Coordinates of C-alpha atoms in Angstrom, one line a residue:
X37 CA 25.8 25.1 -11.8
X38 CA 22.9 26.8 -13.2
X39 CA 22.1 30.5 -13.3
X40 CA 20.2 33.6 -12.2
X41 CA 18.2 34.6 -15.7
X42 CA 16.3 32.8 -18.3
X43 CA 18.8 30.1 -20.8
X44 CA 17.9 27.6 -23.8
X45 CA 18.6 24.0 -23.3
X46 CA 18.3 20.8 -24.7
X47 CA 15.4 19.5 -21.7
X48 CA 15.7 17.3 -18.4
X49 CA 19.2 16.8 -18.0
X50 CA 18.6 19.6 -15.2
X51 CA 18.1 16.8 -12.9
X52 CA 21.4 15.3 -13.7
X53 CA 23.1 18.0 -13.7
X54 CA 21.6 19.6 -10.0
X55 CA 21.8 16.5 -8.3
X56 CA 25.3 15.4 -9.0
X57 CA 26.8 18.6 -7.7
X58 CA 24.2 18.0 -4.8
X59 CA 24.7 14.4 -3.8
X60 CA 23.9 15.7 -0.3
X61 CA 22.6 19.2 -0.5
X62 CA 20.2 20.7 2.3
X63 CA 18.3 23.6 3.7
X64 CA 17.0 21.4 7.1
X65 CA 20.0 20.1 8.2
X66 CA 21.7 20.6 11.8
X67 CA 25.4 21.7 11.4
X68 CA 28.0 22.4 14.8
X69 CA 28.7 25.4 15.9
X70 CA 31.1 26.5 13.1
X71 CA 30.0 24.4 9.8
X72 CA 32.7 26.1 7.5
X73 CA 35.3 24.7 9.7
X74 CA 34.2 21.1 9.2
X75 CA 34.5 21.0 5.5
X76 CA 37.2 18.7 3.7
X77 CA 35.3 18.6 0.0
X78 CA 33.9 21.5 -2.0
X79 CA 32.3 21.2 -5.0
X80 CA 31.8 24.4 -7.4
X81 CA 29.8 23.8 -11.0
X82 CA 29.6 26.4 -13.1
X83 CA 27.7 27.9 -16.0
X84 CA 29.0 26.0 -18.6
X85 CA 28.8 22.8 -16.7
X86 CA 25.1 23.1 -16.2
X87 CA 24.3 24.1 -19.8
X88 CA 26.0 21.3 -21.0
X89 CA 24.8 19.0 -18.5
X90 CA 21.2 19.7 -20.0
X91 CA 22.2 20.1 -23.4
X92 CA 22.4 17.1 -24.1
X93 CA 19.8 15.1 -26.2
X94 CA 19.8 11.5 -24.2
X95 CA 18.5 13.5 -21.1
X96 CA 15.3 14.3 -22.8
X97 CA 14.5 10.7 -21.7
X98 CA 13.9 11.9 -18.2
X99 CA 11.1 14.0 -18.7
X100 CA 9.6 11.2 -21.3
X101 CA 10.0 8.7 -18.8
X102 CA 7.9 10.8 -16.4
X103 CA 5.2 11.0 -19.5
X104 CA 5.2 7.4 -20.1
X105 CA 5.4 5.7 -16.7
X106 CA 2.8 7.9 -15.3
X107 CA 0.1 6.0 -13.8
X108 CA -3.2 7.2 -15.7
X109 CA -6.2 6.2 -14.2
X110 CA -9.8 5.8 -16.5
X111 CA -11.8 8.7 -16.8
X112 CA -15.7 8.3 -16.3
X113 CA -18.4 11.3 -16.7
X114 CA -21.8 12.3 -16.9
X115 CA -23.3 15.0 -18.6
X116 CA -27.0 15.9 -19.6
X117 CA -27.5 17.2 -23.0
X118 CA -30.5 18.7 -24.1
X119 CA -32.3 15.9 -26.9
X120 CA -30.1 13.3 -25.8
X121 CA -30.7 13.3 -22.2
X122 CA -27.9 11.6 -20.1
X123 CA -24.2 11.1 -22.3
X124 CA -21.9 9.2 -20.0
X125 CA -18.3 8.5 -21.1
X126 CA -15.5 7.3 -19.8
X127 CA -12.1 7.3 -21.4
X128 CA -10.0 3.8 -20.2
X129 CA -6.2 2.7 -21.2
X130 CA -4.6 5.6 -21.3
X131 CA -0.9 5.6 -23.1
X132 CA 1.5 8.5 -24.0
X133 CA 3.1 8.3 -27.7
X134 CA 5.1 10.4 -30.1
X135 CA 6.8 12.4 -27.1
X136 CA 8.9 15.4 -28.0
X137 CA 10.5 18.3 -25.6
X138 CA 11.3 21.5 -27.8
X139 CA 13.4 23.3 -25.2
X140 CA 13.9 23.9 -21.3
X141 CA 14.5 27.5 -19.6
X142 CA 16.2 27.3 -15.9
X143 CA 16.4 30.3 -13.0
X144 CA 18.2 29.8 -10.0
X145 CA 16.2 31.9 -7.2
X146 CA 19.3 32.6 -4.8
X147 CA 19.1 30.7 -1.8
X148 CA 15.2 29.3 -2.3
X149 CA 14.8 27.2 -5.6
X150 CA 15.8 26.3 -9.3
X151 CA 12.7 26.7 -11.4
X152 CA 12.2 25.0 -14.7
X153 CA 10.2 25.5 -17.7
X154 CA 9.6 23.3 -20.1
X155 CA 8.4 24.3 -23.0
X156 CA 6.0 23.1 -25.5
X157 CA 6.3 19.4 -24.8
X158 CA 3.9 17.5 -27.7
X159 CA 2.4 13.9 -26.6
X160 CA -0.1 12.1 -28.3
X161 CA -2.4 10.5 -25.8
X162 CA -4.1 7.1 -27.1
X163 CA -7.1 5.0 -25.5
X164 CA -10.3 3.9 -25.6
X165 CA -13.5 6.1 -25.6
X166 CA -16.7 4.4 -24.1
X167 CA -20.1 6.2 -24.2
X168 CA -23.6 5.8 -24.1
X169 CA -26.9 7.7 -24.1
X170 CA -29.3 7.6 -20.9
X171 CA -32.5 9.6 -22.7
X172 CA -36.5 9.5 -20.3
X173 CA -37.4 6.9 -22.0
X174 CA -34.9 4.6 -23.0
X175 CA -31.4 3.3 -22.9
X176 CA -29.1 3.1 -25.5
X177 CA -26.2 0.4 -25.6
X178 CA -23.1 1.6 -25.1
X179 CA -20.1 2.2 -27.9
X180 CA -16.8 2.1 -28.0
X181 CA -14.1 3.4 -30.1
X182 CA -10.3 4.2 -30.4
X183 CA -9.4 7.6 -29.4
X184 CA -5.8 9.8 -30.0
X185 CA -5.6 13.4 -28.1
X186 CA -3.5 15.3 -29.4
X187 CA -1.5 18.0 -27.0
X188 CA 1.0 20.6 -26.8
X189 CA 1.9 21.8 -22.7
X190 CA 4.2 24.0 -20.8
X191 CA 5.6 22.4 -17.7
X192 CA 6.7 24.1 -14.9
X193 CA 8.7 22.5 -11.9
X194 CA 10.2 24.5 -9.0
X195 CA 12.6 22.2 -7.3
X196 CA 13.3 22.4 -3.2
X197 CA 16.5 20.8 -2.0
X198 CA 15.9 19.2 1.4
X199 CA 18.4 17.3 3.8
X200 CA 16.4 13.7 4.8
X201 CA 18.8 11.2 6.9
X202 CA 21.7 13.0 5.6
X203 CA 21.3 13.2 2.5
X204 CA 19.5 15.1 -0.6
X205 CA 15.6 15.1 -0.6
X206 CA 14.9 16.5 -4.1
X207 CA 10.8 18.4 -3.7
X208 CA 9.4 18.5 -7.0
X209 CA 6.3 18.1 -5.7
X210 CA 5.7 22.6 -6.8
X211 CA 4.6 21.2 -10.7
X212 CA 2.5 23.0 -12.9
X213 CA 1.2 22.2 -16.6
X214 CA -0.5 24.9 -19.0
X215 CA -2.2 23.0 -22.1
X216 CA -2.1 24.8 -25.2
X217 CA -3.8 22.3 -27.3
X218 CA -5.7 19.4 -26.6
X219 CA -7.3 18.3 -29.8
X220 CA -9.6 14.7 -29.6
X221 CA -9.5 12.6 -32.8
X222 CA -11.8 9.3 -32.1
X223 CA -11.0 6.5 -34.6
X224 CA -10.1 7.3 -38.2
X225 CA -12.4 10.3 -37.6
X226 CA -15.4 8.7 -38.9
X227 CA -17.8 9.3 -35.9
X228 CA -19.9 12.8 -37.0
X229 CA -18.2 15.8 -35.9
X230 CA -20.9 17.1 -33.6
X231 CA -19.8 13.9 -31.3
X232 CA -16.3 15.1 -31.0
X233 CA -17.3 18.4 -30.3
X234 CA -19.4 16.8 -27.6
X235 CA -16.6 14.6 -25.7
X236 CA -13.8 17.4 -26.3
X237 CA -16.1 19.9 -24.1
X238 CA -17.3 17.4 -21.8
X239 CA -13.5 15.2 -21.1
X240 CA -11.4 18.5 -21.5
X241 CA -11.2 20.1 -17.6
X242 CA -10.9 16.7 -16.1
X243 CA -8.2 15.7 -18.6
X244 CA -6.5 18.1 -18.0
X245 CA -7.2 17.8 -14.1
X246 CA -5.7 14.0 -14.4
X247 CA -2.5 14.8 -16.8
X248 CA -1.9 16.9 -14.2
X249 CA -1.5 14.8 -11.0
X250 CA -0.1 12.3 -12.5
X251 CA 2.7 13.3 -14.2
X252 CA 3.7 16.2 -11.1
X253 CA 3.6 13.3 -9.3
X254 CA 5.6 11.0 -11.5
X255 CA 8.4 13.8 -12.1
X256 CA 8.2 14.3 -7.8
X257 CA 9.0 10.4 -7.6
X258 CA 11.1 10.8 -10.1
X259 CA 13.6 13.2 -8.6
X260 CA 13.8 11.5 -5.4
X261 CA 14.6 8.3 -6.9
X262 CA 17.5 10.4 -8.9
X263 CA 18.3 11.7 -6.0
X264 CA 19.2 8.8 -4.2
X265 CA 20.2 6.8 -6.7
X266 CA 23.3 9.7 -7.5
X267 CA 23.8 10.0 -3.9
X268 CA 24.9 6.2 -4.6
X269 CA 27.1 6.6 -7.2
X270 CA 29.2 9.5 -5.5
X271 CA 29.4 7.2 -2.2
X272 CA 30.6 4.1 -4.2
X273 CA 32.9 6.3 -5.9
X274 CA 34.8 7.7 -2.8
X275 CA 35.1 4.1 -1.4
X276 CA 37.5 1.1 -2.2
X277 CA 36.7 -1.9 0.1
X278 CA 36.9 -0.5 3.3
X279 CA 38.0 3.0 3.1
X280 CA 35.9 5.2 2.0
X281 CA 35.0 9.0 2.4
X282 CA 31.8 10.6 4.2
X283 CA 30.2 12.8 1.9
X284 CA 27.7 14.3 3.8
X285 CA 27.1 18.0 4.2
X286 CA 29.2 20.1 6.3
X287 CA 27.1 23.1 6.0
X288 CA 24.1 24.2 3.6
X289 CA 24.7 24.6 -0.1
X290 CA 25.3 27.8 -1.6
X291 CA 23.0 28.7 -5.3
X292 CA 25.1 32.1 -6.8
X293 CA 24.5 33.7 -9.7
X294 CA 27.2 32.0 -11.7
X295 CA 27.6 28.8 -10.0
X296 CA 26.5 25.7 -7.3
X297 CA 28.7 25.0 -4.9
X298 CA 28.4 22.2 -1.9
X299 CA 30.2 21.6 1.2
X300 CA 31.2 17.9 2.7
X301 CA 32.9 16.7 5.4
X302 CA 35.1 14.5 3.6
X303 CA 36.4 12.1 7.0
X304 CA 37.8 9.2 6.0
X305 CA 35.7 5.8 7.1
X306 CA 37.9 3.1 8.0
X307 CA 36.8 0.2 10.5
X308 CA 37.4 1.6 14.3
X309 CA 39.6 4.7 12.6
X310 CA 38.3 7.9 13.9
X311 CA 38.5 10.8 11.9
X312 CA 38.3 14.5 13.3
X313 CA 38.7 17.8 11.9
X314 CA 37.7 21.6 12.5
X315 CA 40.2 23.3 11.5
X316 CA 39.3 23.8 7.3
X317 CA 40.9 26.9 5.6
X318 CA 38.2 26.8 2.6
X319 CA 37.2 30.5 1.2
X320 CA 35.0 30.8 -1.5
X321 CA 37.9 33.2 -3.1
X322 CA 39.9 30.2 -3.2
X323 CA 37.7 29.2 -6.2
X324 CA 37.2 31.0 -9.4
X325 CA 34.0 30.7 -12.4
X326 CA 36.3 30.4 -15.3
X327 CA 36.5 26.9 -15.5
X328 CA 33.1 24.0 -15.5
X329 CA 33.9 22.2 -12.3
X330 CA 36.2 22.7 -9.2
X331 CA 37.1 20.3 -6.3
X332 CA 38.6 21.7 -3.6
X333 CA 40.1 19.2 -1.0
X334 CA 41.7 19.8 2.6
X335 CA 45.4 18.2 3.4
X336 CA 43.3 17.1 6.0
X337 CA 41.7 14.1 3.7
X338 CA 44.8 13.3 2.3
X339 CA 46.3 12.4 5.0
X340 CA 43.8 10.7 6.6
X341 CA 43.5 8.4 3.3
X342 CA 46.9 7.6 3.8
X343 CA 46.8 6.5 7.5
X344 CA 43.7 4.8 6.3
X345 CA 46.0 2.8 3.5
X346 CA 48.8 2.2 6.4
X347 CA 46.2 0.8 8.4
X348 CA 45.0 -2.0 5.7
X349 CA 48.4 -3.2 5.3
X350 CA 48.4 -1.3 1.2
X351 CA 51.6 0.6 1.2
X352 CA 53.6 -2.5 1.1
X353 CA 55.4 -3.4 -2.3
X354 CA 57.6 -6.4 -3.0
X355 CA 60.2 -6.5 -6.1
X356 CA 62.6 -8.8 -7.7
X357 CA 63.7 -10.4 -11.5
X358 CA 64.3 -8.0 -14.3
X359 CA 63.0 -4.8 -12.0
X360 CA 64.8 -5.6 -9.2
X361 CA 67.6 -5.6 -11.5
X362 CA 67.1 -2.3 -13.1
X363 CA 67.0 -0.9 -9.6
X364 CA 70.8 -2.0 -9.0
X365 CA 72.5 -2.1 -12.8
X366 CA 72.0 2.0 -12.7
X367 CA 75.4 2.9 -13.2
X368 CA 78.1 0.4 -14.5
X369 CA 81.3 1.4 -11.9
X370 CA 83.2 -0.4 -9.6
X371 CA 81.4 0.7 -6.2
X372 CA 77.9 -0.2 -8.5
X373 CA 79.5 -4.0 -9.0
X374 CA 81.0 -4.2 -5.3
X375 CA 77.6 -3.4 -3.8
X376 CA 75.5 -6.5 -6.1
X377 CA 78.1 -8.9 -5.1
X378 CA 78.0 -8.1 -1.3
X379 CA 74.6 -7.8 -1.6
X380 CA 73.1 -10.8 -3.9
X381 CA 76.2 -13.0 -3.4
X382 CA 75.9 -14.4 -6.5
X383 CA 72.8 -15.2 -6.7
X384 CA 70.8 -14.2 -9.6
X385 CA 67.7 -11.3 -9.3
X386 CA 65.2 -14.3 -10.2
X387 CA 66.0 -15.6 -7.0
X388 CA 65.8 -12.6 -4.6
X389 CA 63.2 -10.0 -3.7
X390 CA 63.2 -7.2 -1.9
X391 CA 60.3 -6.2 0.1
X392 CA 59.7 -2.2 0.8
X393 CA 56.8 -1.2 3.0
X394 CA 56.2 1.8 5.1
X395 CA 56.8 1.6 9.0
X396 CA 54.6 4.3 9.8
X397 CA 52.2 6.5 8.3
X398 CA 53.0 8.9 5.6
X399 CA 52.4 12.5 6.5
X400 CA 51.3 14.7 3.7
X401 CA 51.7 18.5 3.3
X402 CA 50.3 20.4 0.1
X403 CA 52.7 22.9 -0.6
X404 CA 52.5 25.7 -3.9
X405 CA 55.5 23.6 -5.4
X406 CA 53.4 20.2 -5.3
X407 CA 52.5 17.3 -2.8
X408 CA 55.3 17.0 -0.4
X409 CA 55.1 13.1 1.2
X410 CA 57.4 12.2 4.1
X411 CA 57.5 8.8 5.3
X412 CA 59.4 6.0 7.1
X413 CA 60.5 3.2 5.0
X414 CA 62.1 -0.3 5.5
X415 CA 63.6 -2.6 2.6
X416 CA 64.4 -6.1 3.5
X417 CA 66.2 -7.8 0.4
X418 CA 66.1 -12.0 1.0
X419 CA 67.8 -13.9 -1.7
X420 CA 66.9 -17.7 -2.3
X421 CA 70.0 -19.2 -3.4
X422 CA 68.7 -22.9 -5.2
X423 CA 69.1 -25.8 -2.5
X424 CA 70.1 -23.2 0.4
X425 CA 68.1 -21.9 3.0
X426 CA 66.6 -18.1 2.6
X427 CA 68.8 -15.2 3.6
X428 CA 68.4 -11.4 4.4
X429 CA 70.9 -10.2 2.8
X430 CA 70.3 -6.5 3.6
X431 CA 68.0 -4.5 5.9
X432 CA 67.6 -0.7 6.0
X433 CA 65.4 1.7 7.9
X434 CA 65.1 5.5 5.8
X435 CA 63.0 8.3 6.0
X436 CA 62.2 9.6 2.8
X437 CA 60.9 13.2 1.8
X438 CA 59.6 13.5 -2.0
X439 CA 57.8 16.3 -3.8
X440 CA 55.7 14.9 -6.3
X441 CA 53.2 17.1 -9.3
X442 CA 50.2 15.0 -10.2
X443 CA 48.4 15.5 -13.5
X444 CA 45.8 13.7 -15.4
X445 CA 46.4 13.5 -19.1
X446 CA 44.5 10.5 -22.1
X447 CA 42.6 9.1 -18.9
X448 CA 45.1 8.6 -16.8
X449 CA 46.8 10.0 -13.5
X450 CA 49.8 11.2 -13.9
X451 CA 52.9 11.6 -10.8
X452 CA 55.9 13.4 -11.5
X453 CA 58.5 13.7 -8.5
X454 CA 60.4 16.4 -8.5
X455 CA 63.2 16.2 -5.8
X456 CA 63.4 13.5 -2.7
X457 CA 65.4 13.3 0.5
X458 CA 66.4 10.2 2.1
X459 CA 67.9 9.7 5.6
X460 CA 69.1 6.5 6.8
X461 CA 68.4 5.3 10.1
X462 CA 69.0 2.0 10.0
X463 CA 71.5 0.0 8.1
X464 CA 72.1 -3.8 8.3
X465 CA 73.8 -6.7 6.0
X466 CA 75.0 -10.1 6.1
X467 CA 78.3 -8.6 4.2
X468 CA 81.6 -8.6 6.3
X469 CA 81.1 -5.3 8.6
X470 CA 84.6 -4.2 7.4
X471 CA 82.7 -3.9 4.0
X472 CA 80.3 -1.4 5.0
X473 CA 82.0 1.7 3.7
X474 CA 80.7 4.7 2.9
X475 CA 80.7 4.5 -0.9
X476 CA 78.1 1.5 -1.1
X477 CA 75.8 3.4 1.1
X478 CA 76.1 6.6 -0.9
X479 CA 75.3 4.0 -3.9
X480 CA 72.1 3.1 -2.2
X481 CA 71.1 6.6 -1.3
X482 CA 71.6 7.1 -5.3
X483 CA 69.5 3.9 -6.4
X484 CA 66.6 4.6 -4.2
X485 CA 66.6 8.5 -5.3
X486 CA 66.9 8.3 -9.2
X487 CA 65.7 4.5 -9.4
X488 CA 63.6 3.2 -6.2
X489 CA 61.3 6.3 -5.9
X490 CA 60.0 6.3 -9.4
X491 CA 59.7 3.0 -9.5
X492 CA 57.0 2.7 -6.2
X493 CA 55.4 5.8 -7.8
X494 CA 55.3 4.1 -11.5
X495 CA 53.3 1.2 -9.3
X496 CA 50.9 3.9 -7.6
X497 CA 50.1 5.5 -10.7
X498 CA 48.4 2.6 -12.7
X499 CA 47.3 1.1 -9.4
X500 CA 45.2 4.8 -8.8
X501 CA 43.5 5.2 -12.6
X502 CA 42.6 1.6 -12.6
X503 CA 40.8 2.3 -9.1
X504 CA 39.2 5.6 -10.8
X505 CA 38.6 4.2 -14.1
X506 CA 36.4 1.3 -12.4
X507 CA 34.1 3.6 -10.5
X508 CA 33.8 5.0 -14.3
X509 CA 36.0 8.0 -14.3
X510 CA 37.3 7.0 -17.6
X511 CA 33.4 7.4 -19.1
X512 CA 33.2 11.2 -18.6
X513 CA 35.5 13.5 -21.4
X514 CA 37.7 15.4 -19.4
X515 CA 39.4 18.3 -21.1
X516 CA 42.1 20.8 -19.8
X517 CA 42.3 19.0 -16.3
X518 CA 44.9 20.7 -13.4
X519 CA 45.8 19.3 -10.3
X520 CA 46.8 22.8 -8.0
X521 CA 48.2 22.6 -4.7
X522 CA 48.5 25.4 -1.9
X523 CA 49.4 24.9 1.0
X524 CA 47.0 23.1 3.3
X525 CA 44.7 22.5 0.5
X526 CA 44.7 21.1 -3.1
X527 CA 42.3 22.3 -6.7
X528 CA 40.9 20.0 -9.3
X529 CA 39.6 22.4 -11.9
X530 CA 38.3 20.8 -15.6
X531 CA 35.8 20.9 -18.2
X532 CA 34.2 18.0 -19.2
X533 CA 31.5 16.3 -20.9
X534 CA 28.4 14.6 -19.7
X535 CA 28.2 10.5 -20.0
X536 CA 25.2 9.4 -21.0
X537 CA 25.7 5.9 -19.3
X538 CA 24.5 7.6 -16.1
X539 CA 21.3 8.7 -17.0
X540 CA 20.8 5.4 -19.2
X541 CA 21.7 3.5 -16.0
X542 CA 19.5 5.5 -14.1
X543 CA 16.4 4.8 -16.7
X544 CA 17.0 1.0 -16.9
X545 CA 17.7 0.5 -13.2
X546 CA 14.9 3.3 -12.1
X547 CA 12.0 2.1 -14.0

């Protein structure tokens, strides 16, 4: 995600971008025996991913909101100086205005830290100066008047990953800041010059002292409330009601040259399921730099989502009117015409529905030619003929094999089957036996193949972008997405752009 070497960028958005790659990055976490063989999710970012992810201008509010919600505390002092005796001061209300962040340089220090600069950062600090004269003999009265200091500073942070309950513990605690100018203009510039000669010497080391601490501090508290506040977002978005996907580490994070990467277990959550596996083929060949971000996911997850969906009663569809009747008005021939009146009886498709649900779980394999899903499937088709009881009309029991390709294309997902294979194993209809022949069911085998199959799938497609878009999938601008699949593992490589919603989300909710 970000790089060995110095680069120019745009300020703060180093945050964003380290920590969403990082949801649960570590250095003090205990792994088994054999981490690599526990991981199911791997996240590479790139280069490009982290330049842009701090390019951009909204994530200059990060840094500012460290400036401005710093909690500066008043500033008294004491000095003796010679004529004048005692001059105490003390400088109260402290505020930061006019904020600006000219540019940010990153290094990645292989396997210890990223250190950022951040360069020539200008604030205008504004209060109110107090001060007073404490001569031998007598006391003056005290004064007050409004002060602006103007500054120019160089920030240095050296971020630490560490693993806390399981999750990312961002140190920023390693904060330095180098004052270039710190210039004291007390109201309208009216008091004599030898006076803000005085309070400049006298207010400048402690100052600077104060800015200091609380601002390291602020940026420290700031990171770990980023932290966990992205750890969020990345568990709400691998969970729909009660399935969801564990997301902590399965061994430490890797910081290359060229890239971030981050390794996660990936086991499916789902009520008393219990979900094992040590047996991950992930290589870091498997992934290349060329592209902004990579997601690399084990057949392992996959098919543990989809015993998870069995389980919660999801893979269950039901059909009927104008579909049901596209399913069966194909092909206009006389076996096509045979079949619907055995079948419906003359009832019309407003009146019947068939029900399709799977028997058992699916088992998935990812194969170089796409995602091959083989599952057992019933269809129970009841008609409802007007002032008659209900009838089942036709029962069947199939196994189905389909290869499908999945894209992502305009924000949305994308599943193309290519080829299918369907078995019956159980066939049953209120027809005259004697009118089971061997035509009708070879009809059937057709309809499900060119007809059924693409139409569950046309169901699962919306069904899966709406579920993505409302975890706010649809808010980031995806570009040249693919979908690759080997076999025993599937790639999602894309370039993208950053939302600002996050970090505007972050801001509002944070602060």
């Amino acid at each position: 995600m970000l790089w060995a070497g110095r680069m120019r960028l745009g300020s703060s958005g180093i945050f964003i971008g380290i920590l969403l790659v990082l949801v649960h990055a570590a250095a003090a976490c205990e792994f088994g025996p054999v981490p690599d063989r526990a991981t199911g999710i791997v996240c590479r970012m790139t280069k490009p991913a982290a330049l842009l992810s701090t390019v951009n201008q909204e994530t200059a509010q990060v840094i500012q909101a460290a400036f401005r919600n710093a909690n500066f505390p008043n500033i008294t002092g004491e000095r003796s100086v010679r004529l004048l005796g005692k001059v105490a001061y003390g400088l109260s209300n402290i505020q930061v205005n006019d904020l600006s962040i000219e540019q940010s340089e990153v290094e990645l220090k292989e396997n210890d830290a990223i250190d950022i600069a951040i360069k020539n950062v200008t604030a205008v600090f504004k209060g109110t100066l107090t001060y007073g004269y404490a001569g031998a003999w007598f006391l003056q009265l005290f004064h007050s008047v409004d002060f602006e200091i103007e500054s120019s500073i160089d920030l240095q942070i050296n971020i630490k990953l560490m693993c806390q309950e399981d999750q990312v513990a961002a140190d920023a605690s390693d904060c330095y800041l180098s004052f270039h100018k710190l210039t004291l203009h007390l109201q309208g510039d009216k008091e004599p010059g030898w006076l803000k000669q005085l309070f400049t010497d006298f207010i400048s080391f402690t100052l600077k002292f104060v800015l200091k601490r609380e601002v390291c501090n602020e940026i420290n508290y700031l990171a770990q409330v980023l932290a966990n506040y992205v750890h969020d977002l990345a568990a709400n978005f691998v969970r729909d009601e009660d399935i969801g996907l564990d997301i902590s580490l399965a061994s430490d994070p890797l910081i290359k040259a060229n890239y971030l990467e981050s390794h996660h277990k990936g086991l499916v959550m789902y009520k008393n399921y219990s979900d094992v596996f040590s047996d991950s083929v992930f290589s870091p060949s498997l992934l290349s730099e060329s592209r902004m971000l990579y997601f690399w996911l084990s057949e392992h997850i996959l098919n543990s989502l989809a015993s998870a969906a069995f389980l919660d009663e999801r893979l269950v569809m039901n059909i009927s009117g104008k579909k049901l009747q596209a399913l069966f008005e194909i092909e206009d021939t006389e076996v096509q015409q045979k079949a619907v009146q055995l079948i419906f009886q003359g009832t019309s498709y407003n009146d019947s529905v068939a029900k399709v649900w799977s028997l058992t779980h699916p088992e998935i394999s990812l194969q170089p030619e796409g995602t091959v899903v083989k599952s057992l499937v019933a269809v129970e088709i009841n008609i409802f003929p007007p002032g008659e009881e209900p009838l089942m009309v036709l029962y069947m029991e199939k196994e189905i094999t389909v290869t499908i390709q999945a894209a992502y294309a305009e924000k949305k997902l994308i599943l193309q089957p290519l080829d299918s294979r369907i078995e019956f194993k159980v066939f049953k209809w209120a027809a005259d036996p004697s009118e089971n022949d061997q035509s009708i069911r070879n009809f059937l085998q057709k309809m499900i193949s060119d007809v059924g199959i693409p139409e569950v799938i046309s169901r699962i497609e919306p069904a899966l972008t709406s579920l993505m878009n409302s975890k706010g999938l649809h808010l980031f601008e995806i570009r040249n997405p693919e979908i690759i699949t080997r076999k025993g593992y599937l790639i999602v490589q894309l370039d993208f752009s950053f939302p600002n919603h996050l970090l505007l989300d972050f801001l509002q909710k944070g602060f």
